[in-house]
PDB file of C-alpha atoms in Angstrom:
ATOM      1  CA  MET A   1      63.018  46.603 109.610  1.00  0.00           C
ATOM      2  CA  GLU A   2      65.232  43.563 110.336  1.00  0.00           C
ATOM      3  CA  TYR A   3      68.522  43.182 108.433  1.00  0.00           C
ATOM      4  CA  LYS A   4      71.763  41.258 108.852  1.00  0.00           C
ATOM      5  CA  ASN A   5      74.298  43.950 108.042  1.00  0.00           C
ATOM      6  CA  ILE A   6      72.468  47.186 108.810  1.00  0.00           C
ATOM      7  CA  SER A   7      70.146  48.479 111.468  1.00  0.00           C
ATOM      8  CA  VAL A   8      67.439  51.092 111.173  1.00  0.00           C
ATOM      9  CA  GLU A   9      65.547  53.107 113.699  1.00  0.00           C
ATOM     10  CA  VAL A  10      62.963  55.737 113.279  1.00  0.00           C
ATOM     11  CA  ASP A  11      62.242  58.272 116.119  1.00  0.00           C
ATOM     12  CA  GLU A  12      60.327  61.581 115.857  1.00  0.00           C
ATOM     13  CA  GLY A  13      60.718  61.701 112.129  1.00  0.00           C
ATOM     14  CA  ILE A  14      64.286  61.076 112.007  1.00  0.00           C
ATOM     15  CA  ALA A  15      65.594  57.711 110.615  1.00  0.00           C
ATOM     16  CA  VAL A  16      69.070  56.443 111.586  1.00  0.00           C
ATOM     17  CA  LEU A  17      70.523  53.781 109.404  1.00  0.00           C
ATOM     18  CA  LYS A  18      73.671  52.241 110.683  1.00  0.00           C
ATOM     19  CA  VAL A  19      76.080  49.865 108.676  1.00  0.00           C
ATOM     20  CA  ASN A  20      76.462  47.175 111.287  1.00  0.00           C
ATOM     21  CA  ARG A  21      79.578  45.164 110.537  1.00  0.00           C
ATOM     22  CA  PRO A  22      81.951  46.488 113.200  1.00  0.00           C
ATOM     23  CA  ARG A  23      84.261  43.464 113.013  1.00  0.00           C
ATOM     24  CA  ALA A  24      84.964  44.390 109.378  1.00  0.00           C
ATOM     25  CA  LEU A  25      85.044  48.099 110.092  1.00  0.00           C
ATOM     26  CA  ASN A  26      81.559  48.331 108.490  1.00  0.00           C
ATOM     27  CA  ALA A  27      83.115  47.456 104.999  1.00  0.00           C
ATOM     28  CA  LEU A  28      80.571  47.262 102.187  1.00  0.00           C
ATOM     29  CA  ASN A  29      79.816  44.001 100.370  1.00  0.00           C
ATOM     30  CA  VAL A  30      77.106  43.122  97.969  1.00  0.00           C
ATOM     31  CA  GLU A  31      74.627  41.986 100.611  1.00  0.00           C
ATOM     32  CA  THR A  32      75.180  45.191 102.624  1.00  0.00           C
ATOM     33  CA  LEU A  33      74.542  47.444  99.643  1.00  0.00           C
ATOM     34  CA  LYS A  34      71.347  45.507  98.822  1.00  0.00           C
ATOM     35  CA  GLU A  35      70.182  45.897 102.318  1.00  0.00           C
ATOM     36  CA  ILE A  36      70.724  49.671 102.305  1.00  0.00           C
ATOM     37  CA  GLN A  37      68.805  49.867  99.048  1.00  0.00           C
ATOM     38  CA  ASP A  38      65.959  48.024 100.614  1.00  0.00           C
ATOM     39  CA  ALA A  39      65.889  50.306 103.672  1.00  0.00           C
ATOM     40  CA  LEU A  40      66.153  53.363 101.555  1.00  0.00           C
ATOM     41  CA  ARG A  41      63.091  52.337  99.520  1.00  0.00           C
ATOM     42  CA  LYS A  42      60.963  51.637 102.538  1.00  0.00           C
ATOM     43  CA  LEU A  43      62.122  54.782 104.374  1.00  0.00           C
ATOM     44  CA  ALA A  44      61.321  57.044 101.305  1.00  0.00           C
ATOM     45  CA  ARG A  45      57.822  55.738 101.388  1.00  0.00           C
ATOM     46  CA  ARG A  46      57.076  56.424 105.113  1.00  0.00           C
ATOM     47  CA  GLU A  47      55.023  59.452 105.774  1.00  0.00           C
ATOM     48  CA  ASP A  48      56.564  60.004 109.298  1.00  0.00           C
ATOM     49  CA  VAL A  49      60.173  60.374 108.058  1.00  0.00           C
ATOM     50  CA  ARG A  50      61.542  63.868 107.372  1.00  0.00           C
ATOM     51  CA  GLY A  51      65.297  63.142 107.566  1.00  0.00           C
ATOM     52  CA  LEU A  52      67.916  60.502 107.489  1.00  0.00           C
ATOM     53  CA  ILE A  53      71.340  59.922 109.257  1.00  0.00           C
ATOM     54  CA  LEU A  54      73.755  57.408 107.892  1.00  0.00           C
ATOM     55  CA  THR A  55      76.423  56.239 110.353  1.00  0.00           C
ATOM     56  CA  GLY A  56      78.444  53.206 111.317  1.00  0.00           C
ATOM     57  CA  GLU A  57      78.141  50.751 114.307  1.00  0.00           C
ATOM     58  CA  GLY A  58      80.855  50.907 116.845  1.00  0.00           C
ATOM     59  CA  THR A  59      83.472  53.417 117.636  1.00  0.00           C
ATOM     60  CA  LYS A  60      86.247  52.825 115.020  1.00  0.00           C
ATOM     61  CA  ALA A  61      84.536  53.298 111.562  1.00  0.00           C
ATOM     62  CA  PHE A  62      81.824  54.911 109.609  1.00  0.00           C
ATOM     63  CA  VAL A  63      82.477  52.769 106.645  1.00  0.00           C
ATOM     64  CA  ALA A  64      86.071  51.774 105.981  1.00  0.00           C
ATOM     65  CA  GLY A  65      85.488  51.000 102.346  1.00  0.00           C
ATOM     66  CA  ALA A  66      84.340  48.072 100.234  1.00  0.00           C
ATOM     67  CA  ASP A  67      85.065  44.496 101.443  1.00  0.00           C
ATOM     68  CA  ILE A  68      88.407  43.847  99.933  1.00  0.00           C
ATOM     69  CA  ALA A  69      88.140  40.032 100.684  1.00  0.00           C
ATOM     70  CA  GLU A  70      85.004  40.033  98.472  1.00  0.00           C
ATOM     71  CA  MET A  71      86.615  42.162  95.774  1.00  0.00           C
ATOM     72  CA  LYS A  72      89.953  40.441  95.435  1.00  0.00           C
ATOM     73  CA  GLU A  73      88.806  37.396  93.193  1.00  0.00           C
ATOM     74  CA  MET A  74      86.349  39.487  91.110  1.00  0.00           C
ATOM     75  CA  ASP A  75      86.669  39.242  87.275  1.00  0.00           C
ATOM     76  CA  PRO A  76      85.720  42.322  85.125  1.00  0.00           C
ATOM     77  CA  GLN A  77      82.093  41.487  84.836  1.00  0.00           C
ATOM     78  CA  GLN A  78      81.665  40.885  88.512  1.00  0.00           C
ATOM     79  CA  ALA A  79      83.580  44.217  89.265  1.00  0.00           C
ATOM     80  CA  HIS A  80      81.293  45.919  86.713  1.00  0.00           C
ATOM     81  CA  GLU A  81      78.111  44.643  88.552  1.00  0.00           C
ATOM     82  CA  PHE A  82      79.632  45.679  91.877  1.00  0.00           C
ATOM     83  CA  SER A  83      80.414  49.116  90.804  1.00  0.00           C
ATOM     84  CA  ARG A  84      76.933  49.517  89.263  1.00  0.00           C
ATOM     85  CA  LEU A  85      75.467  48.296  92.532  1.00  0.00           C
ATOM     86  CA  GLY A  86      77.400  50.923  94.507  1.00  0.00           C
ATOM     87  CA  HIS A  87      76.484  53.683  92.053  1.00  0.00           C
ATOM     88  CA  GLN A  88      72.813  52.804  92.204  1.00  0.00           C
ATOM     89  CA  THR A  89      72.973  52.782  96.014  1.00  0.00           C
ATOM     90  CA  LEU A  90      74.631  56.155  96.262  1.00  0.00           C
ATOM     91  CA  LYS A  91      72.178  57.661  93.787  1.00  0.00           C
ATOM     92  CA  MET A  92      69.444  56.459  95.946  1.00  0.00           C
ATOM     93  CA  ILE A  93      70.978  58.246  98.880  1.00  0.00           C
ATOM     94  CA  GLU A  94      71.538  61.405  96.902  1.00  0.00           C
ATOM     95  CA  GLU A  95      67.884  61.263  95.662  1.00  0.00           C
ATOM     96  CA  PHE A  96      66.357  60.417  99.100  1.00  0.00           C
ATOM     97  CA  PRO A  97      63.400  62.735  99.300  1.00  0.00           C
ATOM     98  CA  TRP A  98      64.433  64.271 102.597  1.00  0.00           C
ATOM     99  CA  PRO A  99      67.795  65.681 103.915  1.00  0.00           C
ATOM    100  CA  VAL A 100      70.474  63.131 104.627  1.00  0.00           C
ATOM    101  CA  ILE A 101      73.390  63.654 106.947  1.00  0.00           C
ATOM    102  CA  ALA A 102      76.375  61.362 107.108  1.00  0.00           C
ATOM    103  CA  ALA A 103      77.543  61.101 110.774  1.00  0.00           C
ATOM    104  CA  VAL A 104      81.142  60.078 110.234  1.00  0.00           C
ATOM    105  CA  ASN A 105      82.172  58.243 113.505  1.00  0.00           C
ATOM    106  CA  GLY A 106      85.605  56.979 112.425  1.00  0.00           C
ATOM    107  CA  TYR A 107      87.185  55.894 109.256  1.00  0.00           C
ATOM    108  CA  ALA A 108      85.431  56.951 106.063  1.00  0.00           C
ATOM    109  CA  LEU A 109      87.549  55.436 103.415  1.00  0.00           C
ATOM    110  CA  GLY A 110      86.973  54.531  99.851  1.00  0.00           C
ATOM    111  CA  GLY A 111      83.329  53.634  99.515  1.00  0.00           C
ATOM    112  CA  GLY A 112      82.715  55.028 102.872  1.00  0.00           C
ATOM    113  CA  LEU A 113      83.752  58.565 101.796  1.00  0.00           C
ATOM    114  CA  GLU A 114      81.786  58.010  98.636  1.00  0.00           C
ATOM    115  CA  ILE A 115      78.763  57.254 100.611  1.00  0.00           C
ATOM    116  CA  ALA A 116      79.262  60.350 102.680  1.00  0.00           C
ATOM    117  CA  LEU A 117      79.743  62.556  99.545  1.00  0.00           C
ATOM    118  CA  ALA A 118      76.237  61.362  98.284  1.00  0.00           C
ATOM    119  CA  CYS A 119      74.672  62.838 101.506  1.00  0.00           C
ATOM    120  CA  ASP A 120      73.458  66.491 101.832  1.00  0.00           C
ATOM    121  CA  PHE A 121      75.793  67.181 104.699  1.00  0.00           C
ATOM    122  CA  ILE A 122      78.713  65.497 106.390  1.00  0.00           C
ATOM    123  CA  TYR A 123      79.340  65.801 110.132  1.00  0.00           C
ATOM    124  CA  ALA A 124      82.523  64.210 111.359  1.00  0.00           C
ATOM    125  CA  GLN A 125      83.756  63.375 114.825  1.00  0.00           C
ATOM    126  CA  GLU A 126      87.029  64.935 115.913  1.00  0.00           C
ATOM    127  CA  GLY A 127      89.996  62.736 114.719  1.00  0.00           C
ATOM    128  CA  ALA A 128      87.945  60.882 112.162  1.00  0.00           C
ATOM    129  CA  ARG A 129      90.008  60.074 109.058  1.00  0.00           C
ATOM    130  CA  LEU A 130      88.688  60.302 105.398  1.00  0.00           C
ATOM    131  CA  GLY A 131      90.129  59.418 102.165  1.00  0.00           C
ATOM    132  CA  LEU A 132      90.061  57.612  98.832  1.00  0.00           C
ATOM    133  CA  PRO A 133      92.987  55.181  99.118  1.00  0.00           C
ATOM    134  CA  GLU A 134      91.983  52.814  96.311  1.00  0.00           C
ATOM    135  CA  VAL A 135      95.056  53.681  94.284  1.00  0.00           C
ATOM    136  CA  THR A 136      97.142  51.841  97.012  1.00  0.00           C
ATOM    137  CA  LEU A 137      95.205  48.660  96.064  1.00  0.00           C
ATOM    138  CA  GLY A 138      95.855  49.056  92.311  1.00  0.00           C
ATOM    139  CA  ILE A 139      92.360  50.456  91.492  1.00  0.00           C
ATOM    140  CA  PHE A 140      90.626  53.796  91.827  1.00  0.00           C
ATOM    141  CA  PRO A 141      87.355  55.019  93.341  1.00  0.00           C
ATOM    142  CA  GLY A 142      84.544  52.978  91.774  1.00  0.00           C
ATOM    143  CA  PHE A 143      81.423  54.334  93.615  1.00  0.00           C
ATOM    144  CA  GLY A 144      81.325  57.876  92.181  1.00  0.00           C
ATOM    145  CA  GLY A 145      84.383  59.266  94.009  1.00  0.00           C
ATOM    146  CA  THR A 146      86.000  60.568  90.796  1.00  0.00           C
ATOM    147  CA  GLN A 147      82.883  62.496  89.979  1.00  0.00           C
ATOM    148  CA  ARG A 148      81.404  63.747  93.334  1.00  0.00           C
ATOM    149  CA  LEU A 149      84.726  64.896  95.069  1.00  0.00           C
ATOM    150  CA  PRO A 150      85.714  67.355  92.328  1.00  0.00           C
ATOM    151  CA  ARG A 151      82.184  68.810  92.567  1.00  0.00           C
ATOM    152  CA  HIS A 152      82.646  69.257  96.274  1.00  0.00           C
ATOM    153  CA  ILE A 153      86.130  70.788  96.423  1.00  0.00           C
ATOM    154  CA  GLY A 154      87.303  71.466  92.905  1.00  0.00           C
ATOM    155  CA  ARG A 155      89.519  69.437  90.573  1.00  0.00           C
ATOM    156  CA  ALA A 156      93.015  70.189  91.826  1.00  0.00           C
ATOM    157  CA  GLN A 157      92.258  69.294  95.416  1.00  0.00           C
ATOM    158  CA  ALA A 158      90.285  66.283  94.376  1.00  0.00           C
ATOM    159  CA  LYS A 159      92.958  64.988  92.088  1.00  0.00           C
ATOM    160  CA  GLU A 160      95.498  65.215  94.823  1.00  0.00           C
ATOM    161  CA  LEU A 161      93.461  63.219  97.288  1.00  0.00           C
ATOM    162  CA  ILE A 162      92.604  60.605  94.626  1.00  0.00           C
ATOM    163  CA  TYR A 163      96.105  60.312  93.187  1.00  0.00           C
ATOM    164  CA  THR A 164      97.993  60.102  96.411  1.00  0.00           C
ATOM    165  CA  GLY A 165      95.348  57.938  98.196  1.00  0.00           C
ATOM    166  CA  GLU A 166      96.235  59.840 101.415  1.00  0.00           C
ATOM    167  CA  MET A 167      93.984  60.010 104.400  1.00  0.00           C
ATOM    168  CA  ILE A 168      93.117  63.383 106.033  1.00  0.00           C
ATOM    169  CA  GLU A 169      91.613  64.141 109.408  1.00  0.00           C
ATOM    170  CA  ALA A 170      88.220  65.681 109.929  1.00  0.00           C
ATOM    171  CA  GLN A 171      89.408  69.051 110.582  1.00  0.00           C
ATOM    172  CA  ARG A 172      91.330  69.226 107.309  1.00  0.00           C
ATOM    173  CA  ALA A 173      88.327  67.741 105.442  1.00  0.00           C
ATOM    174  CA  TYR A 174      86.388  70.755 106.953  1.00  0.00           C
ATOM    175  CA  GLU A 175      88.905  73.209 105.738  1.00  0.00           C
ATOM    176  CA  LEU A 176      88.660  71.823 102.222  1.00  0.00           C
ATOM    177  CA  GLY A 177      84.836  71.894 102.291  1.00  0.00           C
ATOM    178  CA  ILE A 178      84.198  68.160 102.420  1.00  0.00           C
ATOM    179  CA  VAL A 179      82.771  68.270 105.954  1.00  0.00           C
ATOM    180  CA  ASN A 180      80.184  70.684 107.160  1.00  0.00           C
ATOM    181  CA  LYS A 181      80.894  70.328 110.897  1.00  0.00           C
ATOM    182  CA  VAL A 182      83.448  68.657 113.196  1.00  0.00           C
ATOM    183  CA  CYS A 183      81.892  67.411 116.515  1.00  0.00           C
ATOM    184  CA  LYS A 184      83.049  65.684 119.666  1.00  0.00           C
ATOM    185  CA  ALA A 185      82.458  62.057 119.393  1.00  0.00           C
ATOM    186  CA  GLU A 186      79.761  61.941 122.048  1.00  0.00           C
ATOM    187  CA  GLU A 187      77.927  64.744 120.332  1.00  0.00           C
ATOM    188  CA  LEU A 188      77.999  63.725 116.787  1.00  0.00           C
ATOM    189  CA  LEU A 189      74.639  61.916 116.521  1.00  0.00           C
ATOM    190  CA  GLU A 190      72.826  64.547 118.484  1.00  0.00           C
ATOM    191  CA  GLU A 191      74.321  67.299 116.451  1.00  0.00           C
ATOM    192  CA  ALA A 192      73.018  65.657 113.206  1.00  0.00           C
ATOM    193  CA  LYS A 193      69.593  65.094 114.787  1.00  0.00           C
ATOM    194  CA  ASN A 194      69.371  68.726 115.903  1.00  0.00           C
ATOM    195  CA  THR A 195      70.047  69.940 112.452  1.00  0.00           C
ATOM    196  CA  LEU A 196      67.255  67.644 111.057  1.00  0.00           C
ATOM    197  CA  ARG A 197      64.893  68.883 113.758  1.00  0.00           C
ATOM    198  CA  ARG A 198      65.639  72.391 112.747  1.00  0.00           C
ATOM    199  CA  ILE A 199      65.002  71.613 109.045  1.00  0.00           C
ATOM    200  CA  ALA A 200      61.786  69.690 109.836  1.00  0.00           C
ATOM    201  CA  ARG A 201      60.302  73.006 111.362  1.00  0.00           C
ATOM    202  CA  ASN A 202      60.390  74.373 107.862  1.00  0.00           C
ATOM    203  CA  GLY A 203      57.946  73.749 105.034  1.00  0.00           C
ATOM    204  CA  PRO A 204      58.591  70.063 104.149  1.00  0.00           C
ATOM    205  CA  LEU A 205      57.487  70.529 100.533  1.00  0.00           C
ATOM    206  CA  ALA A 206      59.694  73.469 100.158  1.00  0.00           C
ATOM    207  CA  VAL A 207      62.787  71.629 101.566  1.00  0.00           C
ATOM    208  CA  LYS A 208      62.015  68.643  99.368  1.00  0.00           C
ATOM    209  CA  VAL A 209      61.800  70.576  96.139  1.00  0.00           C
ATOM    210  CA  ALA A 210      64.788  72.780  96.965  1.00  0.00           C
ATOM    211  CA  LYS A 211      66.823  69.547  97.344  1.00  0.00           C
ATOM    212  CA  GLU A 212      65.755  68.353  93.977  1.00  0.00           C
ATOM    213  CA  LEU A 213      66.506  71.778  92.358  1.00  0.00           C
ATOM    214  CA  VAL A 214      70.033  71.831  93.809  1.00  0.00           C
ATOM    215  CA  ASN A 215      70.865  68.224  92.738  1.00  0.00           C
ATOM    216  CA  ARG A 216      69.364  68.709  89.270  1.00  0.00           C
ATOM    217  CA  GLY A 217      70.977  72.175  88.866  1.00  0.00           C
ATOM    218  CA  LEU A 218      74.464  70.504  89.338  1.00  0.00           C
ATOM    219  CA  GLU A 219      73.652  68.395  86.195  1.00  0.00           C
ATOM    220  CA  THR A 220      72.495  71.287  83.973  1.00  0.00           C
ATOM    221  CA  SER A 221      73.642  74.637  82.697  1.00  0.00           C
ATOM    222  CA  GLN A 222      72.876  77.705  85.046  1.00  0.00           C
ATOM    223  CA  GLU A 223      70.314  78.885  82.471  1.00  0.00           C
ATOM    224  CA  GLU A 224      68.456  75.523  82.581  1.00  0.00           C
ATOM    225  CA  GLY A 225      68.700  75.405  86.382  1.00  0.00           C
ATOM    226  CA  GLU A 226      67.176  78.843  86.676  1.00  0.00           C
ATOM    227  CA  GLU A 227      64.259  77.806  84.382  1.00  0.00           C
ATOM    228  CA  LEU A 228      63.679  74.733  86.597  1.00  0.00           C
ATOM    229  CA  GLU A 229      63.671  77.034  89.654  1.00  0.00           C
ATOM    230  CA  ILE A 230      61.172  79.584  88.128  1.00  0.00           C
ATOM    231  CA  SER A 231      58.729  76.874  87.250  1.00  0.00           C
ATOM    232  CA  ALA A 232      59.056  74.959  90.610  1.00  0.00           C
ATOM    233  CA  TRP A 233      58.934  78.326  92.540  1.00  0.00           C
ATOM    234  CA  ALA A 234      55.632  79.243  90.707  1.00  0.00           C
ATOM    235  CA  ASN A 235      54.105  75.860  91.532  1.00  0.00           C
ATOM    236  CA  MET A 236      54.666  76.384  95.199  1.00  0.00           C
ATOM    237  CA  PHE A 237      51.994  79.111  95.163  1.00  0.00           C
ATOM    238  CA  ALA A 238      49.463  76.317  94.480  1.00  0.00           C
ATOM    239  CA  SER A 239      50.384  74.531  97.762  1.00  0.00           C
ATOM    240  CA  PHE A 240      48.713  74.611 101.129  1.00  0.00           C
ATOM    241  CA  ASP A 241      52.238  75.128 102.695  1.00  0.00           C
ATOM    242  CA  GLN A 242      52.864  78.422 100.897  1.00  0.00           C
ATOM    243  CA  LYS A 243      49.379  79.846 101.968  1.00  0.00           C
ATOM    244  CA  GLU A 244      49.964  78.599 105.530  1.00  0.00           C
ATOM    245  CA  GLY A 245      53.536  79.872 105.815  1.00  0.00           C
ATOM    246  CA  MET A 246      52.847  83.369 104.533  1.00  0.00           C
ATOM    247  CA  GLY A 247      49.572  83.560 106.509  1.00  0.00           C
ATOM    248  CA  ALA A 248      51.284  82.490 109.672  1.00  0.00           C
ATOM    249  CA  PHE A 249      54.008  85.132 109.179  1.00  0.00           C
ATOM    250  CA  LEU A 250      51.340  87.940 108.587  1.00  0.00           C
ATOM    251  CA  GLU A 251      49.370  86.659 111.628  1.00  0.00           C
ATOM    252  CA  LYS A 252      52.407  86.321 113.812  1.00  0.00           C
ATOM    253  CA  ARG A 253      51.983  82.683 114.671  1.00  0.00           C
ATOM    254  CA  ALA A 254      53.766  79.387 114.155  1.00  0.00           C
ATOM    255  CA  PRO A 255      52.963  77.740 110.773  1.00  0.00           C
ATOM    256  CA  GLN A 256      51.326  74.338 110.725  1.00  0.00           C
ATOM    257  CA  PHE A 257      52.715  72.816 107.563  1.00  0.00           C
ATOM    258  CA  LYS A 258      51.344  69.759 105.924  1.00  0.00           C
ATOM    259  CA  GLY A 259      53.853  69.065 103.159  1.00  0.00           C
ATOM    260  CA  LYS A 260      51.350  69.528 100.326  1.00  0.00           C
TER     261      LYS A 260
END
């Protein structure tokens, strides 16, 4: 897949999508968001992909926000379209069929942190700085930050970060529950790949459905979520993977899952 503002590589079932605008600290513009959407659609259809890593090109930034130069002269209609595009892109990340890890290799600000929050896990390198500084520009997070961050860390902590616009380092983000793991810079990508490799050894259908249930459960009552779980769990017993996984356990051998 060839793009102007991103790069995509797939190796041994793991896709790595890099935002590739290092001179602009990998800032998001309309063209970049559309390229990310196109790549996500294509990767979701590939049978050889079982996990995705999102990261940024270079050593300074994961994604340092949206492109301010592009945003500055937007009118309300253009801003509405840009926000909608951002929300659509992040929803595609959130609903990607396989686990997604944000490998935060530098600044993750504004839209960058919002992208990371749409991923299943966030791994950050030591010293990386994260935040939602939009209020310092006279706006507020427009790609889902006001909705996803409170779901991650609770309303009070989220409000403080959003209202102050302050940046925090990776270790503090870990303590707040935003980041899953803090890694040395040279180990960040490999740590993310190792996690996806461990997940890929499990039943792929089970992982896929579990992700759907967790995501849907956050949008429903607990009672509705439990009913979804009961139904989906029962359906797993019609799958090859369930028979293979339990059979392999009883026969004391490694399972050979097929994702069906």
